[in-house]
Coordinates of C-alpha atoms in Angstrom, one line a residue:
Chain A
M27 CA 88.0 109.1 97.2
I28 CA 90.5 107.8 94.6
A29 CA 92.7 104.9 95.6
L30 CA 95.8 103.9 93.7
W31 CA 97.5 100.6 94.4
L32 CA 101.3 100.2 94.3
A33 CA 103.9 97.5 94.8
A34 CA 105.2 98.3 98.3
G35 CA 104.4 100.3 101.4
M36 CA 104.4 104.0 100.9
T37 CA 106.5 106.2 103.2
S38 CA 106.3 109.9 102.3
I39 CA 104.6 112.5 100.2
A40 CA 105.8 115.8 98.7
L41 CA 104.1 118.3 96.4
S42 CA 105.9 119.6 93.3
G43 CA 103.7 122.0 91.4
D44 CA 100.7 120.0 90.2
R45 CA 102.5 116.7 90.9
V46 CA 102.4 114.5 94.0
L47 CA 105.6 112.7 94.7
T48 CA 105.8 109.6 96.8
T49 CA 108.5 107.2 98.1
S50 CA 108.1 103.5 99.0
L51 CA 109.8 100.7 100.8
D52 CA 110.7 99.0 97.5
G53 CA 113.0 102.0 96.7
K54 CA 110.8 103.8 94.2
V55 CA 110.1 107.5 93.8
Q56 CA 106.8 108.0 91.9
S57 CA 105.2 111.1 90.4
W58 CA 101.4 111.3 90.4
K59 CA 99.3 113.5 88.2
N60 CA 95.7 113.2 87.1
G61 CA 95.3 109.7 88.6
S62 CA 98.3 108.1 86.8
S63 CA 101.9 107.7 87.9
R64 CA 105.3 107.0 86.7
V65 CA 108.5 105.9 88.4
I66 CA 111.0 108.8 88.3
A67 CA 113.8 107.1 90.3
S68 CA 114.6 103.8 91.8
R69 CA 117.0 102.5 94.4
D70 CA 117.9 99.1 95.8
Y71 CA 117.1 100.2 99.4
E72 CA 114.0 101.4 101.3
L73 CA 113.2 105.0 100.7
Y74 CA 111.7 107.1 103.6
A75 CA 111.5 110.7 102.4
V76 CA 111.0 112.9 99.4
A77 CA 111.1 116.7 99.3
A78 CA 110.4 119.2 96.6
N79 CA 111.0 122.9 95.9
G80 CA 109.6 123.9 92.6
D81 CA 111.0 121.4 90.1
R82 CA 113.9 120.5 92.5
I83 CA 113.5 117.1 94.0
A84 CA 115.5 115.3 96.7
F85 CA 114.9 111.8 98.2
C86 CA 116.6 109.5 100.6
G87 CA 116.2 106.4 102.7
N88 CA 118.1 103.5 104.3
S89 CA 121.4 104.7 103.0
P90 CA 123.9 107.6 103.8
E91 CA 123.3 108.9 100.3
I92 CA 120.7 111.6 99.5
N93 CA 119.8 112.2 95.9
L94 CA 119.4 115.8 95.0
D95 CA 118.4 116.3 91.3
G96 CA 120.7 113.5 90.3
R97 CA 123.6 114.6 92.5
T98 CA 124.6 112.5 95.5
L99 CA 124.9 114.2 98.9
R100 CA 126.5 112.0 101.6
L101 CA 125.6 111.9 105.3
P102 CA 128.6 111.5 107.7
A103 CA 127.0 108.6 109.5
G104 CA 123.8 106.6 109.6
W105 CA 121.0 106.8 107.2
C106 CA 118.3 109.4 106.2
L107 CA 114.8 109.5 107.7
S108 CA 113.4 112.9 106.7
L109 CA 114.0 115.7 104.2
A110 CA 112.8 119.3 103.7
F111 CA 113.9 122.2 101.5
S112 CA 114.0 125.7 103.0
P113 CA 111.4 127.9 101.4
D114 CA 114.1 129.7 99.3
G115 CA 115.4 126.4 98.1
R116 CA 119.0 127.1 99.2
T117 CA 119.1 124.6 102.1
L118 CA 118.1 121.0 102.4
A119 CA 117.5 119.7 105.9
A120 CA 118.1 116.0 106.4
G121 CA 116.9 114.2 109.6
T122 CA 119.1 111.1 110.3
S123 CA 119.1 107.9 112.2
E124 CA 122.0 109.4 114.2
K125 CA 121.5 112.2 116.8
Q126 CA 121.9 114.9 114.2
V127 CA 120.1 116.9 111.5
E128 CA 122.3 117.9 108.6
L129 CA 121.7 121.2 106.8
F130 CA 123.1 120.9 103.3
D131 CA 123.9 123.9 101.1
V132 CA 122.1 123.0 97.9
A133 CA 124.4 124.9 95.6
S134 CA 127.6 123.2 96.8
G135 CA 126.2 120.0 98.2
K136 CA 128.3 120.4 101.4
I137 CA 127.0 120.3 104.9
A138 CA 126.6 123.9 106.1
R139 CA 125.5 123.1 109.7
S140 CA 124.8 120.1 112.0
L141 CA 122.1 120.2 114.7
D142 CA 122.5 118.1 117.7
T143 CA 119.1 116.5 118.2
K144 CA 119.9 113.8 120.9
W145 CA 117.5 111.4 119.1
S146 CA 117.0 110.1 115.6
T147 CA 114.9 112.6 113.6
S148 CA 111.7 111.3 112.0
D149 CA 110.6 114.6 110.4
V150 CA 111.8 118.1 109.7
A151 CA 109.8 121.2 108.7
W152 CA 110.7 124.8 107.8
S153 CA 108.7 127.8 108.9
P154 CA 107.4 129.7 105.9
D155 CA 109.9 132.5 106.3
G156 CA 112.8 130.0 106.4
K157 CA 114.1 131.3 109.7
T158 CA 113.1 128.4 111.9
L159 CA 113.5 124.6 111.4
A160 CA 111.3 122.2 113.4
T161 CA 112.6 118.8 114.1
A162 CA 110.7 115.7 115.3
S163 CA 113.2 113.9 117.5
Y164 CA 111.1 112.2 120.1
G165 CA 109.9 115.7 121.1
V166 CA 109.8 118.8 118.9
S167 CA 112.7 121.3 118.8
L168 CA 112.7 124.7 117.1
W169 CA 116.1 125.8 115.7
N170 CA 117.4 129.1 114.5
A171 CA 118.3 128.2 110.9
A172 CA 120.8 131.0 110.6
D173 CA 123.1 130.0 113.4
G174 CA 121.9 126.5 114.4
S175 CA 121.0 127.5 117.9
L176 CA 118.2 125.8 119.8
L177 CA 115.3 128.2 120.2
R178 CA 112.8 126.1 122.0
K179 CA 111.9 122.6 123.0
L180 CA 108.2 121.7 122.7
E181 CA 107.4 118.9 125.2
A182 CA 105.6 115.9 123.7
R183 CA 106.2 112.2 123.5
A184 CA 107.2 109.9 120.6
I185 CA 106.7 112.5 117.9
R186 CA 106.9 111.2 114.3
A187 CA 105.8 114.2 112.3
V188 CA 105.8 118.0 112.4
A189 CA 104.4 120.8 110.3
F190 CA 104.1 124.6 110.4
S191 CA 100.9 126.5 109.6
H192 CA 101.1 128.4 106.3
D193 CA 101.3 131.7 108.2
G194 CA 104.0 130.4 110.4
T195 CA 102.2 131.2 113.7
R196 CA 101.6 127.6 114.7
V197 CA 103.5 124.3 114.9
A198 CA 101.6 121.0 114.8
A199 CA 103.0 117.6 115.6
A200 CA 101.8 114.0 115.6
G201 CA 102.9 111.2 118.0
R202 CA 101.0 109.6 120.8
D203 CA 98.5 112.4 120.3
A204 CA 98.4 115.5 118.1
Y205 CA 99.6 118.8 119.4
I206 CA 99.4 122.5 118.3
W207 CA 101.7 125.1 119.7
S208 CA 102.2 128.8 119.3
A209 CA 105.4 129.1 117.2
A210 CA 106.3 132.4 118.9
S211 CA 105.8 131.5 122.5
G212 CA 105.9 127.7 122.5
D213 CA 102.7 127.6 124.4
L214 CA 100.7 124.5 123.9
L215 CA 97.4 125.6 122.3
R216 CA 95.7 122.3 121.9
T217 CA 96.1 118.5 122.4
I218 CA 94.0 116.3 120.3
V219 CA 93.6 112.7 121.4
P220 CA 92.3 110.7 118.3
E221 CA 90.8 107.7 120.0
G222 CA 89.9 104.9 117.6
F223 CA 91.6 102.3 115.4
A224 CA 90.0 101.0 112.2
Q225 CA 89.8 97.2 112.3
F226 CA 88.5 95.8 109.1
V227 CA 85.9 93.0 109.2
G228 CA 85.6 92.2 105.5
E229 CA 85.1 95.4 103.7
K230 CA 83.6 97.2 106.7
A231 CA 85.8 99.2 109.1
V232 CA 84.9 98.8 112.8
I233 CA 86.4 101.5 115.0
E234 CA 88.0 99.9 118.1
P235 CA 88.3 102.4 121.0
I236 CA 92.1 102.3 121.4
N237 CA 94.8 104.8 121.0
V238 CA 97.7 104.0 118.6
P239 CA 100.5 106.2 117.3
L240 CA 100.0 109.0 114.9
L241 CA 102.5 109.3 112.1
A242 CA 101.4 112.2 109.9
V243 CA 100.1 115.7 110.4
D244 CA 99.3 118.7 108.1
L245 CA 97.6 122.1 108.5
S246 CA 95.1 123.3 105.9
P247 CA 96.2 126.3 103.8
D248 CA 93.6 128.5 105.6
G249 CA 95.0 127.4 109.0
K250 CA 91.6 126.4 110.3
T251 CA 91.8 122.7 110.2
L252 CA 94.4 120.0 111.0
A253 CA 94.7 116.6 109.3
T254 CA 96.1 113.6 111.2
A255 CA 96.8 110.0 110.3
G256 CA 98.8 107.1 111.5
S257 CA 98.4 103.6 112.8
D258 CA 94.7 104.3 113.4
R259 CA 94.3 103.8 109.6
L260 CA 92.1 106.9 109.6
V261 CA 92.6 110.3 108.0
R262 CA 90.9 112.8 110.3
I263 CA 90.2 116.5 109.9
W264 CA 90.0 118.5 113.1
D265 CA 88.8 122.0 113.9
I266 CA 91.8 123.7 115.4
E267 CA 89.8 126.2 117.5
T268 CA 87.4 123.7 119.1
G269 CA 89.5 120.5 118.8
K270 CA 86.4 118.7 117.4
E271 CA 86.7 116.1 114.7
L272 CA 85.1 117.4 111.6
Q273 CA 85.5 114.6 109.2
R274 CA 87.0 111.1 109.1
F275 CA 88.1 109.1 106.0
E276 CA 88.2 105.3 106.2
G277 CA 89.8 103.1 103.6
H278 CA 93.4 102.5 104.4
R279 CA 94.1 99.0 105.7
A280 CA 97.4 99.6 107.3
S281 CA 99.3 102.5 109.0
I282 CA 99.1 105.8 107.2
T283 CA 102.6 107.3 106.9
A284 CA 101.9 110.6 105.3
V285 CA 99.1 113.1 104.7
R286 CA 99.2 116.4 102.9
F287 CA 96.6 119.0 102.0
L288 CA 96.8 120.0 98.3
P289 CA 97.1 123.8 97.8
D290 CA 93.4 124.2 97.0
G291 CA 92.7 123.2 100.6
I292 CA 89.8 121.0 99.4
H293 CA 91.8 117.9 98.6
L294 CA 94.0 115.7 100.7
V295 CA 96.4 112.9 99.7
S296 CA 97.5 110.1 102.0
A297 CA 100.0 107.3 101.7
S298 CA 100.0 104.1 103.6
L299 CA 101.9 100.9 104.3
D300 CA 98.9 99.2 102.7
R301 CA 100.6 100.1 99.4
T302 CA 98.0 102.7 98.4
V303 CA 98.0 106.4 97.8
R304 CA 94.5 107.9 98.3
F305 CA 93.1 111.2 97.3
W306 CA 90.2 112.6 99.5
T307 CA 87.8 115.5 99.2
V308 CA 87.4 117.5 102.3
G309 CA 83.9 118.8 103.2
Q310 CA 81.9 116.2 101.3
Chain B
M26 CA 148.7 55.9 58.1
T27 CA 147.5 52.4 57.1
N28 CA 143.8 51.6 57.0
E29 CA 144.3 48.9 59.8
L30 CA 146.0 51.4 62.0
L31 CA 143.2 54.0 61.5
Q32 CA 140.6 51.4 62.4
K33 CA 142.5 50.5 65.6
R34 CA 142.7 54.2 66.6
I35 CA 139.0 54.7 66.0
K36 CA 138.1 51.7 68.2
T37 CA 140.3 53.1 70.9
L38 CA 138.6 56.5 70.7
E39 CA 135.2 54.8 70.8
R40 CA 136.1 52.9 74.0
R41 CA 137.3 56.1 75.6
F42 CA 134.3 58.0 74.6
N43 CA 131.9 55.3 76.0
L44 CA 133.9 55.3 79.2
L45 CA 133.6 59.1 79.5
L46 CA 129.9 59.0 78.7
L47 CA 129.4 56.4 81.5
I48 CA 131.3 58.5 84.0
L49 CA 129.2 61.6 83.0
V50 CA 125.9 59.7 83.4
V51 CA 127.0 58.3 86.8
A52 CA 128.1 61.8 87.9
I53 CA 124.9 63.5 86.9
G54 CA 122.8 60.7 88.5
A55 CA 124.8 61.1 91.8
G56 CA 124.4 64.9 91.6
I57 CA 120.6 64.6 91.2
A58 CA 120.4 62.1 94.0
A59 CA 122.3 64.5 96.2
V60 CA 120.1 67.5 95.4
R61 CA 116.9 65.5 96.0
R62 CA 118.1 64.3 99.4
E63 CA 116.8 66.3 102.4
P64 CA 119.6 68.4 103.8
D65 CA 120.6 67.5 107.3
S66 CA 121.3 71.1 108.2
L67 CA 121.1 74.6 106.9
R68 CA 124.0 76.8 107.7
V69 CA 123.2 80.4 106.9
R70 CA 123.7 83.9 108.4
Q71 CA 120.0 84.7 108.1
L72 CA 116.7 83.2 107.2
S73 CA 113.6 85.3 106.3
V74 CA 109.9 84.2 106.2
V75 CA 107.5 86.3 104.2
D76 CA 103.7 86.2 104.1
G77 CA 101.5 86.1 101.0
N78 CA 101.7 89.8 100.6
G79 CA 105.5 89.7 100.6
V80 CA 105.8 91.2 104.1
E81 CA 108.6 89.8 106.2
R82 CA 107.1 88.1 109.3
V83 CA 109.9 86.2 110.8
R84 CA 113.7 86.7 110.7
I85 CA 116.4 84.5 112.1
A86 CA 119.7 86.1 111.8
A87 CA 123.1 86.8 113.4
P88 CA 123.2 89.7 113.7
L89 CA 119.5 90.8 113.3
P90 CA 118.7 94.0 111.3
E91 CA 118.0 97.4 112.7
P92 CA 114.3 97.6 113.7
S93 CA 111.7 98.7 111.2
I94 CA 108.9 100.7 113.0
L95 CA 105.9 102.0 111.0
G96 CA 107.7 102.5 107.8
K97 CA 111.2 103.7 108.9
R98 CA 114.2 101.9 110.2
Y99 CA 115.8 103.1 113.4
H100 CA 118.9 102.2 115.5
R101 CA 118.8 99.3 117.9
D102 CA 120.5 99.7 121.3
G103 CA 123.3 97.3 120.6
S104 CA 123.7 94.5 118.1
V105 CA 121.6 91.3 118.8
S106 CA 121.2 87.9 117.2
G107 CA 118.3 85.5 117.3
I108 CA 114.6 85.6 116.2
L109 CA 112.4 88.5 115.4
L110 CA 108.6 88.5 114.7
F111 CA 107.0 91.2 112.6
D112 CA 103.3 92.1 112.3
A113 CA 101.4 92.2 109.0
E114 CA 102.7 95.8 108.3
G115 CA 106.3 94.7 108.8
N116 CA 106.7 96.3 112.2
E117 CA 109.0 94.5 114.7
R118 CA 106.9 93.3 117.6
S119 CA 108.8 90.6 119.4
G120 CA 112.3 89.3 119.7
Y121 CA 114.0 86.3 121.3
V122 CA 117.6 87.3 121.2
T123 CA 121.1 87.3 122.7
S124 CA 123.1 90.4 122.8
D125 CA 126.3 90.5 120.7
D126 CA 128.1 92.8 123.1
Y127 CA 127.1 91.5 126.5
P128 CA 126.0 87.9 127.4
N129 CA 122.3 88.6 128.2
V130 CA 119.4 86.7 126.7
F131 CA 116.1 88.6 126.1
F132 CA 112.5 87.9 125.2
T133 CA 110.5 91.1 124.3
L134 CA 106.9 92.0 123.4
D135 CA 106.4 95.4 121.8
S136 CA 103.4 97.6 120.9
L137 CA 103.5 99.8 117.9
A138 CA 105.0 102.5 120.0
T139 CA 107.5 100.9 122.4
Q140 CA 108.6 97.8 124.2
H141 CA 106.2 96.6 126.9
V142 CA 107.4 93.2 128.2
L143 CA 111.0 92.2 128.8
L144 CA 112.0 88.8 130.1
M145 CA 115.8 88.4 130.5
A146 CA 118.6 86.5 132.1
E147 CA 121.9 88.1 132.9
P148 CA 125.2 86.1 132.5
Q149 CA 125.7 85.6 136.3
G150 CA 122.2 84.1 136.6
S151 CA 119.9 87.0 137.6
P152 CA 116.6 86.7 135.9
A153 CA 114.0 89.5 135.5
L154 CA 110.5 90.0 134.1
M155 CA 109.4 93.5 133.5
M156 CA 106.1 95.0 132.2
W157 CA 105.1 98.5 131.6
D158 CA 102.4 100.4 129.8
E159 CA 102.3 103.6 127.8
K160 CA 101.4 105.6 130.9
K161 CA 104.5 104.3 132.7
G162 CA 102.7 102.0 135.1
A163 CA 105.2 99.2 135.7
L164 CA 105.6 95.8 137.3
R165 CA 109.0 94.2 137.8
F166 CA 109.9 90.7 139.1
F167 CA 113.5 89.8 139.6
V168 CA 115.8 87.6 141.6
D169 CA 119.2 88.7 142.7
E170 CA 121.7 87.4 145.2
G171 CA 119.2 84.9 146.5
Q172 CA 116.6 87.6 147.1
P173 CA 113.3 87.7 145.2
H174 CA 111.9 91.2 144.4
I175 CA 108.6 92.4 143.2
R176 CA 108.4 96.1 142.4
Y177 CA 105.6 98.1 140.9
S178 CA 105.0 101.7 140.1
R179 CA 101.8 103.6 139.2
A180 CA 102.1 106.2 136.5
G181 CA 104.3 109.1 137.7
E182 CA 105.0 107.5 141.1
K183 CA 108.2 106.0 142.5
L184 CA 108.9 102.3 142.4
V185 CA 107.6 100.4 145.4
D186 CA 109.5 97.3 146.5
L187 CA 107.1 94.7 147.9
V188 CA 108.9 91.5 148.7
P189 CA 111.7 92.4 151.1
E190 CA 109.2 93.6 153.7
V191 CA 107.2 90.5 153.4
A192 CA 110.2 88.2 153.5
K193 CA 111.6 89.7 156.7

């Protein structure tokens, strides 16, 4: 495990080629590579989300402005909580504090479509084919990206994060618990209840048997394992088929806000309100 | 200009300069004394207390900011003013506030996920204490129109009103 300390609580992660991008509450976007980092953008407000598509980068936070490669896109109301590029890079989905998700046309910077989500939207994720957008707005909703129609609601509580599997067949979400659904049928395939909260006594983590909210979820590139993290301060790897916990990473001392598998499927990166970004090796 | 007249004007200027210097010294002294004196009151729109890590732990403000929960800021249901407490991560966990839109006063205790305790008084005088857990078990105490009530519900069940039956 490699830990890198920063100035303020970390709020999101995106992968851009061989770089890891992060945002933080002190308004910084940082680029990480080979254990070192540099600030690539800075704002005077809290940043909550960063998204990447190739070299294209967008970020946003407690402001109606979204930065897209130096251009400014503007939300009609509220502020920005989440961002994701469509796989073809033509559309940028922005989850907002209002009851809407805005789909921006990247070329023009104009809003192409608005989705009525009923709640603020903590996270957004595209299916690998770009046809479906998942939104985490208390529950999970699946939308037809082409016409903005609601395809399906996936029932769950207090969802903060959502992700598609790399083959697009499954949707995973994190909230009170972690959930995995069939993307095609909407059937709930598995509920994972990650009991345990890391309470630190000096340097040693003592696991208290309580449930606290999950904030982050990601599926491994091979689709066999699920990573969860959140207020439990633990990064955990789960076997999707059996629901068993395969591995647990301790070290973060505050809520973990983001977790992502790197493309090799062996390494994970996590970001936390404890002001650290940590890189983990799965399977060791 | 004669030498005598020149001397006279220099002396006049010296007197004026000394007078100005005296006024300046007195003014600076008075200013320092005023700054050093403890203020009787502090009149501000907001006051923020941060811990050793720079995390905001207490905010007194009118109005209070939107709530920050686990790294993101969300909308509050209506504007409020008063005092907020934050945990070591900066999450809003408690508030003692009045509503800016309706004359209620509230005291709340929150978990990381949601609110769990609400103590409130309505403007006409009806007080209430409500508690609920994440599985929707709930207990409510309130007084209204001279009638005390205790209500409870187990998770997934309807509210049961206890006191009216007892009071009859």
